[in-house]
Amino acid sequence: TIQILDKSYTDAASFIASLTDNDILYYELAEPIVTEIDENFNLDYEVWNAGTEQMIADTPSTPVKASIAYGFNAVGKIKQLEEIIAQLQTAIANLSNS
């Protein structure tokens, strides 16, 4: 049984008449349907510095269950060290000028 409450409609017939082919109802099944896929898929996705992630689907998708481990972030460490070196160079230049 599915119950929908939309007070802008006065009866079920007018609500049903307002639905289009693009209206989709997503609901949880009593028993999930598991489909094994033999093909290899590229599941790479963009990851930004500091662990920001974004996975985008064109259509609604199933929730993702993932175990994510972040390796050594060489790019982030290099940027951090470059900033520290620049600060030290500025401090040394200021000491030399005084």
CSV table of N, CA and C in Angstrom, one decimal:
chain,number,residue,atom,x,y,z
A,1,THR,N,0.8,-1.2,0.0
A,1,THR,CA,0.0,0.0,0.0
A,1,THR,C,0.9,1.2,0.0
A,2,ILE,N,0.6,2.1,-0.9
A,2,ILE,CA,1.3,3.4,-0.9
A,2,ILE,C,0.3,4.5,-0.7
A,3,GLN,N,0.6,5.4,0.2
A,3,GLN,CA,-0.3,6.5,0.5
A,3,GLN,C,0.5,7.8,0.1
A,4,ILE,N,-0.2,8.7,-0.6
A,4,ILE,CA,0.4,10.0,-1.0
A,4,ILE,C,-0.5,11.1,-0.5
A,5,LEU,N,0.1,12.1,0.1
A,5,LEU,CA,-0.7,13.2,0.6
A,5,LEU,C,-0.3,14.5,-0.1
A,6,ASP,N,-1.1,15.0,-1.0
A,6,ASP,CA,-0.8,16.3,-1.6
A,6,ASP,C,-2.1,17.1,-1.6
A,7,LYS,N,-2.2,18.1,-0.7
A,7,LYS,CA,-3.4,18.8,-0.5
A,7,LYS,C,-3.8,19.7,-1.7
A,8,SER,N,-2.9,19.8,-2.7
A,8,SER,CA,-3.3,20.6,-3.9
A,8,SER,C,-4.3,19.8,-4.8
A,9,TYR,N,-4.5,18.6,-4.5
A,9,TYR,CA,-5.5,17.8,-5.3
A,9,TYR,C,-6.7,17.4,-4.4
A,10,THR,N,-7.8,17.4,-5.0
A,10,THR,CA,-9.0,17.1,-4.2
A,10,THR,C,-9.5,15.6,-4.3
A,11,ASP,N,-9.0,14.9,-5.3
A,11,ASP,CA,-9.3,13.5,-5.4
A,11,ASP,C,-8.2,12.7,-6.1
A,12,ALA,N,-8.2,11.4,-6.0
A,12,ALA,CA,-7.2,10.6,-6.5
A,12,ALA,C,-7.1,10.7,-8.1
A,13,ALA,N,-8.2,10.8,-8.7
A,13,ALA,CA,-8.3,10.9,-10.2
A,13,ALA,C,-7.5,12.1,-10.7
A,14,SER,N,-7.7,13.3,-10.1
A,14,SER,CA,-7.0,14.5,-10.6
A,14,SER,C,-5.5,14.3,-10.3
A,15,PHE,N,-5.1,13.7,-9.2
A,15,PHE,CA,-3.7,13.5,-8.9
A,15,PHE,C,-3.1,12.5,-10.0
A,16,ILE,N,-3.7,11.4,-10.3
A,16,ILE,CA,-3.3,10.5,-11.2
A,16,ILE,C,-3.2,11.1,-12.6
A,17,ALA,N,-4.1,12.0,-12.9
A,17,ALA,CA,-4.1,12.6,-14.2
A,17,ALA,C,-3.0,13.6,-14.4
A,18,SER,N,-2.5,14.1,-13.2
A,18,SER,CA,-1.3,15.1,-13.3
A,18,SER,C,0.0,14.4,-13.5
A,19,LEU,N,0.1,13.1,-13.3
A,19,LEU,CA,1.3,12.4,-13.4
A,19,LEU,C,1.7,12.3,-14.9
A,20,THR,N,3.0,12.3,-15.1
A,20,THR,CA,3.6,12.2,-16.5
A,20,THR,C,4.5,10.9,-16.6
A,21,ASP,N,4.9,10.6,-17.8
A,21,ASP,CA,5.9,9.5,-17.9
A,21,ASP,C,7.2,9.7,-17.2
A,22,ASN,N,7.5,11.0,-16.9
A,22,ASN,CA,8.8,11.3,-16.3
A,22,ASN,C,8.7,11.2,-14.8
A,23,ASP,N,7.5,11.0,-14.2
A,23,ASP,CA,7.3,10.9,-12.8
A,23,ASP,C,7.7,9.5,-12.4
A,24,ILE,N,8.7,9.4,-11.5
A,24,ILE,CA,9.2,8.1,-11.0
A,24,ILE,C,9.1,7.9,-9.5
A,25,LEU,N,8.6,6.8,-9.1
A,25,LEU,CA,8.5,6.5,-7.7
A,25,LEU,C,9.6,5.5,-7.3
A,26,TYR,N,10.5,5.9,-6.4
A,26,TYR,CA,11.5,5.1,-5.9
A,26,TYR,C,11.1,4.5,-4.5
A,27,TYR,N,11.2,3.2,-4.3
A,27,TYR,CA,10.8,2.7,-3.1
A,27,TYR,C,11.7,1.5,-2.7
A,28,GLU,N,11.7,1.1,-1.5
A,28,GLU,CA,12.5,0.0,-1.0
A,28,GLU,C,11.8,-1.3,-1.2
A,29,LEU,N,12.5,-2.3,-1.7
A,29,LEU,CA,11.9,-3.6,-1.9
A,29,LEU,C,11.9,-4.4,-0.6
A,30,ALA,N,11.0,-5.3,-0.4
A,30,ALA,CA,11.0,-6.1,0.8
A,30,ALA,C,12.2,-7.0,0.8
A,31,GLU,N,12.6,-7.5,-0.4
A,31,GLU,CA,13.8,-8.3,-0.5
A,31,GLU,C,14.6,-7.7,-1.7
A,32,PRO,N,15.9,-7.3,-1.4
A,32,PRO,CA,16.7,-6.7,-2.5
A,32,PRO,C,16.9,-7.6,-3.6
A,33,ILE,N,17.1,-7.0,-4.8
A,33,ILE,CA,17.5,-7.8,-6.0
A,33,ILE,C,19.0,-7.6,-6.2
A,34,VAL,N,19.7,-8.6,-6.1
A,34,VAL,CA,21.2,-8.5,-6.3
A,34,VAL,C,21.5,-9.1,-7.6
A,35,THR,N,22.2,-8.2,-8.4
A,35,THR,CA,22.6,-8.6,-9.7
A,35,THR,C,24.2,-8.6,-9.8
A,36,GLU,N,24.8,-9.8,-10.0
A,36,GLU,CA,26.2,-9.9,-10.1
A,36,GLU,C,26.6,-9.4,-11.5
A,37,ILE,N,27.7,-8.6,-11.6
A,37,ILE,CA,28.1,-8.1,-12.9
A,37,ILE,C,29.5,-8.6,-13.1
A,38,ASP,N,29.8,-9.3,-14.2
A,38,ASP,CA,31.1,-9.9,-14.5
A,38,ASP,C,32.1,-8.9,-15.1
A,39,GLU,N,31.6,-7.8,-15.7
A,39,GLU,CA,32.4,-6.9,-16.4
A,39,GLU,C,33.3,-6.1,-15.4
A,40,ASN,N,34.4,-5.6,-15.8
A,40,ASN,CA,35.2,-4.7,-15.0
A,40,ASN,C,34.8,-3.3,-15.3
A,41,PHE,N,34.5,-2.5,-14.3
A,41,PHE,CA,34.1,-1.1,-14.4
A,41,PHE,C,35.2,-0.3,-13.9
A,42,ASN,N,35.4,0.9,-14.5
A,42,ASN,CA,36.3,1.9,-13.9
A,42,ASN,C,35.5,2.7,-12.9
A,43,LEU,N,35.8,2.4,-11.6
A,43,LEU,CA,35.1,3.1,-10.5
A,43,LEU,C,35.9,4.2,-9.9
A,44,ASP,N,36.9,4.7,-10.7
A,44,ASP,CA,37.6,5.9,-10.3
A,44,ASP,C,36.7,7.1,-10.2
A,45,TYR,N,37.0,8.0,-9.3
A,45,TYR,CA,36.2,9.2,-9.3
A,45,TYR,C,37.1,10.3,-8.7
A,46,GLU,N,36.7,11.6,-8.9
A,46,GLU,CA,37.6,12.7,-8.6
A,46,GLU,C,37.7,12.8,-7.0
A,47,VAL,N,38.9,13.1,-6.6
A,47,VAL,CA,39.1,13.3,-5.2
A,47,VAL,C,40.0,14.6,-5.1
A,48,TRP,N,39.6,15.5,-4.2
A,48,TRP,CA,40.3,16.8,-4.1
A,48,TRP,C,41.2,16.7,-2.8
A,49,ASN,N,42.2,17.6,-2.7
A,49,ASN,CA,43.0,17.7,-1.6
A,49,ASN,C,42.2,17.8,-0.3
A,50,ALA,N,42.7,17.2,0.8
A,50,ALA,CA,42.0,17.2,2.1
A,50,ALA,C,40.8,16.3,2.1
A,51,GLY,N,40.7,15.4,1.2
A,51,GLY,CA,39.7,14.3,1.3
A,51,GLY,C,38.4,14.6,0.8
A,52,THR,N,38.2,15.7,0.1
A,52,THR,CA,36.8,16.1,-0.4
A,52,THR,C,36.6,15.1,-1.6
A,53,GLU,N,35.4,14.5,-1.6
A,53,GLU,CA,35.1,13.5,-2.7
A,53,GLU,C,33.7,13.9,-3.2
A,54,GLN,N,33.5,13.5,-4.5
A,54,GLN,CA,32.2,13.8,-5.1
A,54,GLN,C,32.0,12.7,-6.1
A,55,MET,N,30.9,12.0,-5.9
A,55,MET,CA,30.4,11.0,-6.9
A,55,MET,C,29.1,11.5,-7.5
A,56,ILE,N,29.0,11.6,-8.8
A,56,ILE,CA,27.8,12.1,-9.4
A,56,ILE,C,27.2,11.1,-10.3
A,57,ALA,N,25.9,10.9,-10.2
A,57,ALA,CA,25.2,10.0,-11.1
A,57,ALA,C,24.2,10.8,-11.9
A,58,ASP,N,24.0,10.5,-13.1
A,58,ASP,CA,23.0,11.2,-14.0
A,58,ASP,C,21.6,10.9,-13.5
A,59,THR,N,21.3,9.8,-12.9
A,59,THR,CA,20.0,9.4,-12.4
A,59,THR,C,20.2,8.9,-11.0
A,60,PRO,N,19.1,8.9,-10.2
A,60,PRO,CA,19.3,8.4,-8.8
A,60,PRO,C,19.9,7.0,-8.8
A,61,SER,N,20.7,6.8,-7.8
A,61,SER,CA,21.4,5.5,-7.8
A,61,SER,C,21.3,4.9,-6.4
A,62,THR,N,21.8,3.7,-6.2
A,62,THR,CA,21.8,3.1,-4.9
A,62,THR,C,22.9,3.8,-4.0
A,63,PRO,N,22.7,3.8,-2.7
A,63,PRO,CA,23.8,4.3,-1.9
A,63,PRO,C,25.1,3.5,-2.0
A,64,VAL,N,26.2,4.2,-1.9
A,64,VAL,CA,27.5,3.6,-2.0
A,64,VAL,C,28.0,3.1,-0.7
A,65,LYS,N,28.4,1.9,-0.6
A,65,LYS,CA,29.1,1.4,0.5
A,65,LYS,C,30.5,1.2,0.2
A,66,ALA,N,31.4,1.9,0.9
A,66,ALA,CA,32.8,1.9,0.5
A,66,ALA,C,33.7,1.9,1.7
A,67,SER,N,34.9,1.3,1.5
A,67,SER,CA,35.9,1.4,2.5
A,67,SER,C,37.0,2.2,1.9
A,68,ILE,N,37.2,3.4,2.3
A,68,ILE,CA,38.1,4.3,1.7
A,68,ILE,C,39.4,4.6,2.6
A,69,ALA,N,40.5,4.3,2.0
A,69,ALA,CA,41.8,4.5,2.8
A,69,ALA,C,42.6,5.6,2.0
A,70,TYR,N,43.0,6.6,2.6
A,70,TYR,CA,43.8,7.6,2.0
A,70,TYR,C,45.3,7.3,2.2
A,71,GLY,N,45.9,7.3,1.0
A,71,GLY,CA,47.4,7.1,1.1
A,71,GLY,C,48.1,8.4,1.3
A,72,PHE,N,49.4,8.4,1.3
A,72,PHE,CA,50.2,9.5,1.5
A,72,PHE,C,49.9,10.6,0.4
A,73,ASN,N,49.6,11.8,0.8
A,73,ASN,CA,49.3,12.9,-0.1
A,73,ASN,C,50.5,13.7,-0.4
A,74,ALA,N,51.3,13.2,-1.4
A,74,ALA,CA,52.5,13.9,-1.8
A,74,ALA,C,52.3,15.3,-2.3
A,75,VAL,N,51.3,15.5,-3.1
A,75,VAL,CA,51.0,16.8,-3.6
A,75,VAL,C,50.7,17.8,-2.5
A,76,GLY,N,49.8,17.4,-1.6
A,76,GLY,CA,49.5,18.2,-0.4
A,76,GLY,C,50.7,18.6,0.4
A,77,LYS,N,51.6,17.6,0.7
A,77,LYS,CA,52.8,17.8,1.5
A,77,LYS,C,53.7,18.7,0.8
A,78,ILE,N,53.9,18.6,-0.5
A,78,ILE,CA,54.8,19.5,-1.3
A,78,ILE,C,54.3,20.9,-1.2
A,79,LYS,N,53.0,21.1,-1.4
A,79,LYS,CA,52.4,22.5,-1.3
A,79,LYS,C,52.6,23.1,0.1
A,80,GLN,N,52.4,22.2,1.2
A,80,GLN,CA,52.6,22.7,2.5
A,80,GLN,C,54.0,23.1,2.8
A,81,LEU,N,55.0,22.3,2.3
A,81,LEU,CA,56.4,22.6,2.5
A,81,LEU,C,56.8,23.8,1.7
A,82,GLU,N,56.3,24.0,0.5
A,82,GLU,CA,56.6,25.2,-0.3
A,82,GLU,C,56.1,26.4,0.5
A,83,GLU,N,55.0,26.4,1.1
A,83,GLU,CA,54.5,27.5,1.9
A,83,GLU,C,55.4,27.8,3.1
A,84,ILE,N,55.8,26.8,3.7
A,84,ILE,CA,56.7,26.9,4.9
A,84,ILE,C,58.1,27.5,4.4
A,85,ILE,N,58.6,27.1,3.3
A,85,ILE,CA,59.9,27.6,2.8
A,85,ILE,C,59.7,29.1,2.4
A,86,ALA,N,58.6,29.4,1.8
A,86,ALA,CA,58.4,30.8,1.4
A,86,ALA,C,58.3,31.7,2.7
A,87,GLN,N,57.7,31.2,3.7
A,87,GLN,CA,57.6,32.0,5.0
A,87,GLN,C,58.9,32.1,5.6
A,88,LEU,N,59.7,31.1,5.6
A,88,LEU,CA,61.1,31.2,6.1
A,88,LEU,C,62.0,32.1,5.3
A,89,GLN,N,61.9,32.1,4.0
A,89,GLN,CA,62.6,33.0,3.1
A,89,GLN,C,62.3,34.4,3.4
A,90,THR,N,61.0,34.7,3.6
A,90,THR,CA,60.5,36.0,3.9
A,90,THR,C,61.1,36.5,5.3
A,91,ALA,N,61.0,35.6,6.3
A,91,ALA,CA,61.6,35.9,7.6
A,91,ALA,C,63.1,36.2,7.5
A,92,ILE,N,63.8,35.4,6.8
A,92,ILE,CA,65.3,35.6,6.6
A,92,ILE,C,65.5,36.9,5.9
A,93,ALA,N,64.8,37.2,4.9
A,93,ALA,CA,65.0,38.5,4.2
A,93,ALA,C,64.7,39.7,5.1
A,94,ASN,N,63.7,39.5,5.9
A,94,ASN,CA,63.3,40.6,6.8
A,94,ASN,C,64.4,40.8,7.9
A,95,LEU,N,65.1,39.7,8.3
A,95,LEU,CA,66.2,39.8,9.3
A,95,LEU,C,67.4,40.4,8.7
A,96,SER,N,67.6,40.1,7.4
A,96,SER,CA,68.8,40.6,6.7
A,96,SER,C,68.7,42.1,6.4
A,97,ASN,N,67.4,42.6,6.2
A,97,ASN,CA,67.2,44.0,5.9
A,97,ASN,C,67.1,44.9,7.2
A,98,SER,N,67.1,44.3,8.3
A,98,SER,CA,67.0,45.1,9.5
A,98,SER,C,68.3,45.4,10.2
